[in-house]
Amino acid sequence: MELLEIKDLSKKYENKYALKNINLKLSSGKIIGLLGKNGAGKSTLIKLINDLLTPTDGEILIKGNKVGVESKKIISYLPERTYLNKQMRVNEVLNYFEDFYDDFDIQKAKRLLKDLDLDDNQKLSKMSKGMQEKVQLVLVMSRNADLYILDEPLGGVDPATRDYILDTILSNFNENASVIISTHLISDIERILDEVVFIDKGEIALQSDTDELREKENASIDEIFRRMFKC
Amino acid sequence: MELTFENNIPIYIQLLDYLKIYLISGVFKPGEKLPSVREFATTFKVNPNTMQKALSELENKNLIYTERTNGKYVTNNKELIEKLKDEYAVTLAKSYFQGMKRIGLGKAESIKYLEGIDE
């Protein structure tokens, strides 16, 4: 059974299609890049998979079941914008996650925070934007989920932290789980991807194994993407 | 062993190249047990699936083999490793001559340049 199956999915805002006729199958044990320009429909697709929006047409199945309460238990989602209460201290957020998610590994979260030199006594509001993003990523990667969905995880972080984040993603995903990473920063991330999905104007323009695509086009994914969607 | 990768060449091919050098130079010796796919992937900071693909290619060339429950080992066939070394050396030499040809130098002249270089 596929981990994620999307059938004839469309999402319309008023009269405009944000997503049109999306069909996609993803299996376990893969890191998938969801790549597209700003406004291509990446975040809409991710919100639909997370049951935060209702499709206009079509359906999304997670392990064969429609998205809903059950799928939320097995999807660990990093949204584009934080939803955490900034008045909380990091250790309070950890406890909150432990109460809320059965699959949250608090020891692992503490270890990762320590690796990143983050003080778990600090209030989120006292942290820089980059530090807050790191905390959020640690929370998401410390769940033992079946599917991790990271919406623009590299947005505001420096190159050294970006490398640490990629390593964290690599070393924390296992053969039973998959990771979907949405980004427009392709060159930073392409080396860790098994598969890429190009999304443009609400439609899937291409889905391929990453190395096969490099071999076929004799170019980097970033380069191929630029060629396809030249402004 | 931190490796760097070019984004315009399939990662598994670059990994395969690094692994061949390790076999040729004896970082991994004939008969020696190799790290697991997972360990390799963590050390090299690559996707485990990509690592697996590179190791499968080595296995197809009989340079490594899998013992069903024990993991992967370097071949005991030293001749195969020697042959690999020879092939690799030829490739390097060819690319040197190609580079020299591009700037208008023939084989004999190119060899003179080689002889003039202290290691």
Short mmCIF file of C-alpha atoms in Angstrom, two decimals:
data_model
loop_
_atom_site.label_atom_id
_atom_site.label_comp_id
_atom_site.label_asym_id
_atom_site.label_seq_id
_atom_site.Cartn_x
_atom_site.Cartn_y
_atom_site.Cartn_z
CA MET A 1 0.00 0.00 0.00
CA GLU A 2 1.22 3.49 -0.81
CA LEU A 3 2.06 5.78 2.09
CA LEU A 4 0.43 8.69 0.31
CA GLU A 5 -1.91 8.60 -2.64
CA ILE A 6 -3.47 11.68 -4.17
CA LYS A 7 -6.26 11.20 -6.71
CA ASP A 8 -7.56 13.90 -9.07
CA LEU A 9 -7.11 16.56 -6.44
CA SER A 10 -8.17 20.13 -7.12
CA LYS A 11 -8.47 23.17 -4.90
CA LYS A 12 -10.24 26.28 -6.03
CA TYR A 13 -10.22 29.65 -4.26
CA GLU A 14 -13.25 31.54 -5.52
CA ASN A 15 -12.83 31.13 -9.28
CA LYS A 16 -9.12 30.45 -9.40
CA TYR A 17 -7.53 27.01 -9.24
CA ALA A 18 -4.68 26.85 -6.71
CA LEU A 19 -4.26 23.16 -7.56
CA LYS A 20 -5.62 21.38 -10.57
CA ASN A 21 -5.96 17.65 -11.10
CA ILE A 22 -3.07 16.47 -8.97
CA ASN A 23 -2.25 12.76 -9.04
CA LEU A 24 0.66 11.54 -6.96
CA LYS A 25 1.84 8.36 -5.25
CA LEU A 26 4.61 8.27 -2.66
CA SER A 27 6.02 5.18 -0.98
CA SER A 28 7.82 4.73 2.34
CA GLY A 29 11.52 5.17 2.93
CA LYS A 30 12.04 8.14 0.65
CA ILE A 31 12.97 11.78 0.86
CA ILE A 32 10.92 13.72 -1.64
CA GLY A 33 11.44 17.30 -2.75
CA LEU A 34 8.33 19.27 -3.58
CA LEU A 35 9.79 22.00 -5.72
CA GLY A 36 8.13 25.03 -7.17
CA LYS A 37 8.28 28.78 -7.43
CA ASN A 38 6.56 31.01 -4.91
CA GLY A 39 2.82 30.71 -5.40
CA ALA A 40 3.04 27.47 -7.41
CA GLY A 41 0.74 25.63 -5.00
CA LYS A 42 3.23 23.84 -2.71
CA SER A 43 1.80 25.11 0.55
CA THR A 44 -1.78 24.55 -0.57
CA LEU A 45 -0.94 20.93 -1.37
CA ILE A 46 0.78 20.48 1.98
CA LYS A 47 -2.14 21.99 3.87
CA LEU A 48 -4.53 19.66 2.07
CA ILE A 49 -2.41 16.63 3.01
CA ASN A 50 -2.49 17.85 6.61
CA ASP A 51 -6.29 18.22 6.49
CA LEU A 52 -6.07 21.97 7.12
CA LEU A 53 -7.96 22.73 3.90
CA THR A 54 -10.83 20.93 2.21
CA PRO A 55 -10.36 19.80 -1.40
CA THR A 56 -12.71 21.13 -4.06
CA ASP A 57 -12.39 17.81 -5.88
CA GLY A 58 -10.58 14.51 -5.48
CA GLU A 59 -9.16 12.77 -2.43
CA ILE A 60 -6.02 12.18 -0.41
CA LEU A 61 -5.29 8.79 1.14
CA ILE A 62 -2.69 8.14 3.82
CA LYS A 63 -1.97 4.41 4.11
CA GLY A 64 -5.25 3.81 2.33
CA ASN A 65 -7.40 5.97 4.60
CA LYS A 66 -8.80 9.41 3.95
CA VAL A 67 -7.00 12.21 5.76
CA GLY A 68 -8.42 13.11 9.16
CA VAL A 69 -7.85 12.46 12.86
CA GLU A 70 -5.99 9.19 12.25
CA SER A 71 -3.64 10.59 9.61
CA LYS A 72 -2.68 13.47 11.90
CA LYS A 73 -1.28 10.92 14.36
CA ILE A 74 1.20 9.61 11.80
CA ILE A 75 2.14 12.85 10.06
CA SER A 76 4.65 15.19 11.63
CA TYR A 77 4.23 18.60 10.06
CA LEU A 78 6.48 21.63 10.06
CA PRO A 79 4.38 24.58 8.91
CA GLU A 80 5.77 27.56 7.11
CA ARG A 81 4.89 29.81 10.03
CA THR A 82 5.15 28.95 13.68
CA TYR A 83 2.01 28.23 15.68
CA LEU A 84 3.77 27.98 19.03
CA ASN A 85 2.92 30.33 21.88
CA LYS A 86 6.00 32.52 22.10
CA GLN A 87 5.52 33.15 25.79
CA MET A 88 6.39 29.51 26.48
CA ARG A 89 9.85 28.31 27.41
CA VAL A 90 11.40 25.57 25.27
CA ASN A 91 11.04 22.92 28.00
CA GLU A 92 7.38 23.84 28.41
CA VAL A 93 6.88 23.28 24.69
CA LEU A 94 8.62 19.90 25.00
CA ASN A 95 6.24 18.83 27.76
CA TYR A 96 3.31 20.07 25.74
CA PHE A 97 4.42 17.98 22.75
CA GLU A 98 4.96 14.94 24.97
CA ASP A 99 1.39 15.24 26.28
CA PHE A 100 -0.03 15.84 22.85
CA TYR A 101 1.77 13.24 20.70
CA ASP A 102 2.14 9.58 21.69
CA ASP A 103 5.09 9.23 19.32
CA PHE A 104 7.10 12.18 20.69
CA ASP A 105 10.58 11.22 21.91
CA ILE A 106 11.45 13.89 24.47
CA GLN A 107 14.95 12.51 25.11
CA LYS A 108 15.77 12.77 21.45
CA ALA A 109 14.42 16.33 21.35
CA LYS A 110 16.64 17.30 24.29
CA ARG A 111 19.66 15.75 22.63
CA LEU A 112 19.06 17.61 19.36
CA LEU A 113 18.51 20.91 21.19
CA LYS A 114 21.81 20.41 22.97
CA ASP A 115 23.58 19.68 19.66
CA LEU A 116 22.25 22.99 18.37
CA ASP A 117 23.34 24.88 21.51
CA LEU A 118 19.77 25.85 22.34
CA ASP A 119 18.92 26.60 25.94
CA ASP A 120 15.69 24.83 26.89
CA ASN A 121 15.03 27.33 29.66
CA GLN A 122 14.72 30.20 27.26
CA LYS A 123 11.44 31.75 26.21
CA LEU A 124 10.68 31.50 22.49
CA SER A 125 10.01 35.23 22.37
CA LYS A 126 13.61 35.85 23.49
CA MET A 127 15.03 33.78 20.65
CA SER A 128 16.01 34.92 17.17
CA LYS A 129 13.87 33.85 14.23
CA GLY A 130 16.50 31.29 13.16
CA MET A 131 16.64 29.79 16.66
CA GLN A 132 12.86 29.50 16.76
CA GLU A 133 12.94 27.69 13.43
CA LYS A 134 15.49 25.25 14.81
CA VAL A 135 13.33 24.54 17.87
CA GLN A 136 10.37 23.92 15.63
CA LEU A 137 12.34 21.51 13.43
CA VAL A 138 13.63 19.63 16.48
CA LEU A 139 10.05 19.20 17.69
CA VAL A 140 8.91 17.86 14.33
CA MET A 141 11.85 15.49 13.81
CA SER A 142 11.58 14.11 17.36
CA ARG A 143 8.29 12.41 16.61
CA ASN A 144 8.41 8.82 15.36
CA ALA A 145 6.04 9.53 12.51
CA ASP A 146 5.39 7.72 9.22
CA LEU A 147 5.43 10.88 7.19
CA TYR A 148 7.31 14.10 7.88
CA ILE A 149 6.19 17.14 5.93
CA LEU A 150 8.50 20.12 6.09
CA ASP A 151 7.28 23.31 4.49
CA GLU A 152 10.27 25.53 3.65
CA PRO A 153 12.46 24.27 6.53
CA LEU A 154 15.53 26.23 5.42
CA GLY A 155 13.92 29.63 5.10
CA GLY A 156 15.71 31.73 7.66
CA VAL A 157 18.76 29.74 8.70
CA ASP A 158 22.45 30.24 8.05
CA PRO A 159 24.48 27.78 5.89
CA ALA A 160 26.07 25.94 8.84
CA THR A 161 22.68 25.36 10.43
CA ARG A 162 21.25 24.39 7.07
CA ASP A 163 23.83 21.58 6.85
CA TYR A 164 22.96 20.48 10.37
CA ILE A 165 19.27 20.46 9.46
CA LEU A 166 19.90 18.30 6.38
CA ASP A 167 21.98 15.89 8.47
CA THR A 168 19.26 15.79 11.09
CA ILE A 169 16.70 14.93 8.44
CA LEU A 170 18.98 12.23 6.98
CA SER A 171 19.86 10.58 10.25
CA ASN A 172 16.36 10.68 11.67
CA PHE A 173 14.39 9.25 8.85
CA ASN A 174 14.09 5.49 8.59
CA GLU A 175 12.98 2.98 6.00
CA ASN A 176 9.43 3.00 7.34
CA ALA A 177 9.03 6.74 7.05
CA SER A 178 9.12 9.28 4.28
CA VAL A 179 9.95 12.96 4.28
CA ILE A 180 8.40 15.56 2.00
CA ILE A 181 10.38 18.78 1.87
CA SER A 182 8.91 21.74 0.08
CA THR A 183 11.34 24.42 -0.98
CA HIS A 184 12.39 26.83 -3.67
CA LEU A 185 16.01 26.63 -2.44
CA ILE A 186 16.76 23.63 -4.61
CA SER A 187 20.54 23.62 -4.78
CA ASP A 188 20.81 23.58 -0.98
CA ILE A 189 18.82 20.44 -0.63
CA GLU A 190 18.97 18.38 -3.80
CA ARG A 191 21.79 16.08 -2.71
CA ILE A 192 19.62 14.35 -0.11
CA LEU A 193 16.52 13.83 -2.28
CA ASP A 194 15.41 10.45 -3.67
CA GLU A 195 12.66 11.91 -5.76
CA VAL A 196 11.58 15.30 -6.99
CA VAL A 197 8.14 16.61 -7.80
CA PHE A 198 8.04 19.85 -9.77
CA ILE A 199 4.91 21.85 -9.26
CA ASP A 200 4.00 24.79 -11.44
CA LYS A 201 0.83 26.89 -11.65
CA GLY A 202 -1.07 24.37 -9.54
CA GLU A 203 -0.13 21.34 -11.62
CA ILE A 204 2.50 18.63 -11.40
CA ALA A 205 4.99 19.31 -14.15
CA LEU A 206 7.35 16.42 -13.47
CA GLN A 207 7.99 13.57 -11.03
CA SER A 208 11.27 11.65 -11.19
CA ASP A 209 14.01 9.81 -9.39
CA THR A 210 16.64 12.48 -8.65
CA ASP A 211 19.75 10.72 -9.94
CA GLU A 212 17.96 9.43 -13.05
CA LEU A 213 16.93 12.97 -13.89
CA ARG A 214 20.51 14.25 -13.41
CA GLU A 215 21.80 11.46 -15.62
CA LYS A 216 19.21 12.08 -18.34
CA GLU A 217 19.61 15.86 -18.45
CA ASN A 218 23.29 16.02 -17.55
CA ALA A 219 22.58 18.80 -15.11
CA SER A 220 21.73 19.56 -11.51
CA ILE A 221 18.10 19.55 -10.39
CA ASP A 222 18.40 23.28 -9.76
CA GLU A 223 19.56 23.83 -13.35
CA ILE A 224 16.81 21.61 -14.80
CA PHE A 225 14.22 23.47 -12.76
CA ARG A 226 15.50 26.86 -13.93
CA ARG A 227 15.41 25.73 -17.55
CA MET A 228 11.84 24.48 -17.27
CA PHE A 229 10.42 27.50 -15.51
CA LYS A 230 12.42 30.35 -16.94
CA CYS A 231 10.62 33.63 -16.32
CA MET B 1 35.54 11.06 5.86
CA GLU B 2 33.46 13.99 4.73
CA LEU B 3 32.86 13.99 1.01
CA THR B 4 31.82 16.75 -1.31
CA PHE B 5 29.43 16.26 -4.17
CA GLU B 6 28.65 18.05 -7.40
CA ASN B 7 24.96 18.56 -7.97
CA ASN B 8 25.16 18.03 -11.74
CA ILE B 9 26.38 14.42 -11.61
CA PRO B 10 24.26 11.60 -10.13
CA ILE B 11 25.25 11.29 -6.46
CA TYR B 12 25.48 7.48 -6.61
CA ILE B 13 28.07 7.73 -9.40
CA GLN B 14 30.18 10.11 -7.31
CA LEU B 15 29.83 7.79 -4.31
CA LEU B 16 30.83 4.85 -6.45
CA ASP B 17 33.94 6.75 -7.47
CA TYR B 18 34.91 7.50 -3.86
CA LEU B 19 34.34 3.87 -2.89
CA LYS B 20 36.52 2.63 -5.75
CA ILE B 21 39.34 4.88 -4.57
CA TYR B 22 38.96 3.49 -1.05
CA LEU B 23 39.26 -0.05 -2.43
CA ILE B 24 42.23 0.78 -4.66
CA SER B 25 44.11 2.67 -1.97
CA GLY B 26 43.43 0.02 0.67
CA VAL B 27 41.28 2.10 3.03
CA PHE B 28 39.13 -1.02 2.82
CA LYS B 29 41.30 -4.10 2.37
CA PRO B 30 40.48 -7.37 0.58
CA GLY B 31 38.26 -9.54 2.76
CA GLU B 32 37.54 -6.71 5.19
CA LYS B 33 34.04 -6.16 6.54
CA LEU B 34 32.42 -2.93 5.39
CA PRO B 35 30.31 -0.58 7.49
CA SER B 36 26.54 -1.02 7.10
CA VAL B 37 24.59 1.04 4.59
CA ARG B 38 23.27 3.14 7.45
CA GLU B 39 26.76 3.76 8.88
CA PHE B 40 28.13 4.65 5.47
CA ALA B 41 25.22 7.02 4.81
CA THR B 42 25.72 8.77 8.15
CA THR B 43 29.47 9.15 7.67
CA PHE B 44 29.20 10.38 4.09
CA LYS B 45 26.07 12.44 4.83
CA VAL B 46 24.11 10.99 1.94
CA ASN B 47 20.69 9.50 1.55
CA PRO B 48 20.78 5.78 2.58
CA ASN B 49 18.95 4.80 -0.63
CA THR B 50 21.65 6.48 -2.71
CA MET B 51 24.33 4.73 -0.64
CA GLN B 52 22.58 1.41 -1.22
CA LYS B 53 22.56 2.04 -4.95
CA ALA B 54 26.31 2.75 -5.04
CA LEU B 55 27.05 -0.39 -3.01
CA SER B 56 24.83 -2.48 -5.31
CA GLU B 57 26.87 -1.27 -8.28
CA LEU B 58 30.08 -2.37 -6.54
CA GLU B 59 28.49 -5.70 -5.82
CA ASN B 60 27.46 -6.10 -9.48
CA LYS B 61 31.11 -5.66 -10.39
CA ASN B 62 32.00 -8.32 -7.79
CA LEU B 63 34.20 -5.85 -5.92
CA ILE B 64 32.24 -6.47 -2.74
CA TYR B 65 29.93 -9.29 -1.68
CA THR B 66 27.14 -9.77 0.83
CA GLU B 67 27.15 -12.52 3.42
CA ARG B 68 23.52 -13.17 4.01
CA THR B 69 23.29 -12.34 7.71
CA ASN B 70 26.63 -10.68 8.30
CA GLY B 71 26.79 -7.68 6.04
CA LYS B 72 29.05 -6.69 3.19
CA TYR B 73 32.72 -7.54 2.62
CA VAL B 74 35.46 -6.47 0.21
CA THR B 75 36.27 -9.17 -2.35
CA ASN B 76 39.20 -11.48 -1.56
CA ASN B 77 40.15 -11.36 -5.21
CA LYS B 78 43.21 -9.08 -5.21
CA GLU B 79 43.47 -9.31 -8.99
CA LEU B 80 40.08 -7.61 -9.32
CA ILE B 81 41.30 -4.72 -7.18
CA GLU B 82 44.50 -4.48 -9.24
CA LYS B 83 42.43 -4.42 -12.40
CA LEU B 84 40.30 -1.65 -10.93
CA LYS B 85 43.43 0.32 -10.10
CA ASP B 86 44.70 -0.13 -13.62
CA GLU B 87 41.41 1.03 -15.16
CA TYR B 88 41.31 4.02 -12.85
CA ALA B 89 44.88 5.01 -13.71
CA VAL B 90 44.11 4.80 -17.43
CA THR B 91 41.09 7.05 -16.97
CA LEU B 92 43.19 9.64 -15.10
CA ALA B 93 45.94 9.50 -17.73
CA LYS B 94 43.44 9.90 -20.55
CA SER B 95 41.89 12.93 -18.96
CA TYR B 96 45.37 14.45 -18.54
CA PHE B 97 46.19 13.98 -22.22
CA GLN B 98 42.79 15.32 -23.25
CA GLY B 99 43.43 18.46 -21.23
CA MET B 100 46.86 18.91 -22.80
CA LYS B 101 45.43 18.33 -26.27
CA ARG B 102 42.98 21.17 -25.68
CA ILE B 103 45.89 23.56 -25.28
CA GLY B 104 47.67 22.17 -28.33
CA LEU B 105 50.19 19.80 -26.75
CA GLY B 106 50.80 16.31 -28.10
CA LYS B 107 51.56 13.13 -26.19
CA ALA B 108 55.36 13.36 -26.23
CA GLU B 109 55.34 16.97 -25.05
CA SER B 110 52.77 16.19 -22.40
CA ILE B 111 54.96 13.43 -21.00
CA LYS B 112 57.87 15.88 -20.77
CA TYR B 113 55.73 18.14 -18.64
CA LEU B 114 54.93 15.23 -16.38
CA GLU B 115 58.61 14.44 -15.95
CA GLY B 116 59.35 18.05 -15.08
CA ILE B 117 56.99 18.04 -12.10
CA ASP B 118 58.31 17.24 -8.65
CA GLU B 119 55.79 15.36 -6.57
#
